[in-house]
Short mmCIF file of C-alpha atoms in Angstrom, two decimals:
data_model
loop_
_atom_site.label_atom_id
_atom_site.label_comp_id
_atom_site.label_asym_id
_atom_site.label_seq_id
_atom_site.Cartn_x
_atom_site.Cartn_y
_atom_site.Cartn_z
CA MET A 1 88.69 80.58 147.35
CA THR A 2 85.53 81.54 149.24
CA PRO A 3 82.08 80.10 148.46
CA LEU A 4 81.06 83.47 147.01
CA ILE A 5 83.94 83.47 144.54
CA ILE A 6 83.32 79.84 143.63
CA ARG A 7 79.66 80.64 142.86
CA LEU A 8 80.58 83.67 140.76
CA LYS A 9 83.29 81.81 138.88
CA ALA A 10 80.82 79.01 138.09
CA ARG A 11 78.37 81.58 136.67
CA LEU A 12 80.92 83.53 134.65
CA GLU A 13 83.20 80.92 133.10
CA PRO A 14 80.58 79.25 130.87
CA ILE A 15 79.67 82.64 129.42
CA PHE A 16 82.99 84.49 129.26
CA GLY A 17 85.63 81.77 129.43
CA PRO A 18 88.40 81.44 132.03
CA GLU A 19 90.51 84.45 131.10
CA SER A 20 87.73 87.04 130.89
CA SER A 21 86.06 85.53 133.96
CA ALA A 22 89.26 85.98 135.95
CA GLN A 23 89.42 89.63 134.94
CA LEU A 24 85.76 90.18 135.87
CA LEU A 25 86.26 88.46 139.22
CA GLN A 26 89.30 90.63 139.94
CA SER A 27 87.31 93.77 139.20
CA PHE A 28 84.44 92.49 141.36
CA LEU A 29 86.78 91.73 144.26
CA THR A 30 88.45 95.13 144.06
CA SER A 31 85.10 96.93 144.21
CA LEU A 32 83.78 94.66 146.96
CA ARG A 33 86.90 95.11 149.11
CA GLN A 34 86.76 98.89 148.73
CA GLN A 35 83.13 99.04 149.83
CA LEU A 36 83.65 96.56 152.69
CA ASP A 37 86.46 98.77 153.95
CA ALA A 38 84.35 101.90 153.58
CA ALA A 39 81.39 100.32 155.38
CA SER A 40 83.53 98.90 158.16
CA THR A 41 85.23 102.26 158.74
CA ALA A 42 81.88 104.08 158.71
CA ILE A 43 80.47 101.67 161.28
CA ALA A 44 83.57 101.98 163.50
CA ASN A 45 83.36 105.79 163.28
CA ASN A 46 79.59 105.83 163.84
CA ASP A 47 79.16 107.61 160.49
CA PRO A 48 75.77 106.65 159.07
CA ALA A 49 76.01 109.13 156.17
CA THR A 50 79.14 107.45 154.80
CA LEU A 51 77.63 104.04 155.51
CA VAL A 52 74.58 104.92 153.39
CA THR A 53 76.87 105.41 150.40
CA ALA A 54 78.89 102.22 151.02
CA ALA A 55 75.75 100.13 151.63
CA HIS A 56 74.20 101.46 148.43
CA SER A 57 77.32 100.41 146.52
CA LEU A 58 77.32 96.99 148.17
CA LYS A 59 73.70 96.58 147.18
CA GLY A 60 74.56 97.27 143.54
CA ILE A 61 77.63 95.04 143.56
CA MET A 62 75.72 92.09 144.99
CA SER A 63 72.72 92.62 142.75
CA ASN A 64 74.92 92.71 139.65
CA ALA A 65 76.57 89.49 140.85
CA GLY A 66 73.20 87.77 141.21
CA GLU A 67 73.67 87.25 144.94
CA GLU A 68 70.09 87.67 146.20
CA GLN A 69 70.71 86.98 149.90
CA ALA A 70 73.63 89.45 149.98
CA THR A 71 71.57 92.00 148.05
CA GLN A 72 68.77 91.76 150.61
CA ALA A 73 71.24 92.10 153.49
CA ALA A 74 72.78 95.18 151.81
CA ILE A 75 69.30 96.70 151.39
CA TRP A 76 68.71 96.15 155.11
CA LEU A 77 72.06 97.75 155.91
CA HIS A 78 71.27 100.70 153.65
CA LYS A 79 67.89 101.27 155.34
CA ALA A 80 69.39 100.97 158.82
CA ALA A 81 72.12 103.46 157.92
CA MET A 82 69.53 105.88 156.53
CA LEU A 83 67.71 105.70 159.89
CA GLY A 84 70.98 105.95 161.84
CA ASP A 85 69.86 103.00 163.98
CA THR A 86 73.11 101.63 165.42
CA GLU A 87 71.61 98.36 166.70
CA GLU A 88 69.94 97.69 163.35
CA ILE A 89 73.16 98.64 161.54
CA SER A 90 75.09 96.09 163.60
CA GLN A 91 72.58 93.33 162.90
CA ALA A 92 72.39 94.14 159.19
CA TRP A 93 76.19 94.33 158.90
CA HIS A 94 76.63 90.91 160.44
CA ALA A 95 73.89 89.50 158.19
CA PHE A 96 75.64 90.96 155.16
CA LEU A 97 79.03 89.52 156.13
CA LYS A 98 77.43 86.13 156.73
CA SER A 99 75.65 86.26 153.36
CA ILE A 100 78.99 86.59 151.55
CA ASP A 101 80.72 84.02 153.78
CA TYR A 102 83.15 86.71 154.94
CA LYS A 103 85.75 85.51 157.41
CA GLY A 104 88.11 88.45 157.23
CA GLU A 105 89.36 87.80 153.72
CA LEU A 106 87.94 87.29 150.25
#
């Protein structure tokens, strides 16, 4: 379990209990994985327009999860994508991945 998931589980379980928390975490992970894949593909294909959409979704996902550092990194990624600045996109993407402790798997 990654530090991100541990933090989210610790926030959710006292409110929703273990069973509902597990369902919420699964939904969160599904959405996060989809948007990580979309963003990664957009970056690899040098497709800022698609990245704008993925970064916007990541921003919402992280904000709803209460992950401020990840939210700020997603905002940076979104802005960089809107400008089409490939160097800034690269820096923001790495900052986002670091903010969620991403090591290739969630």
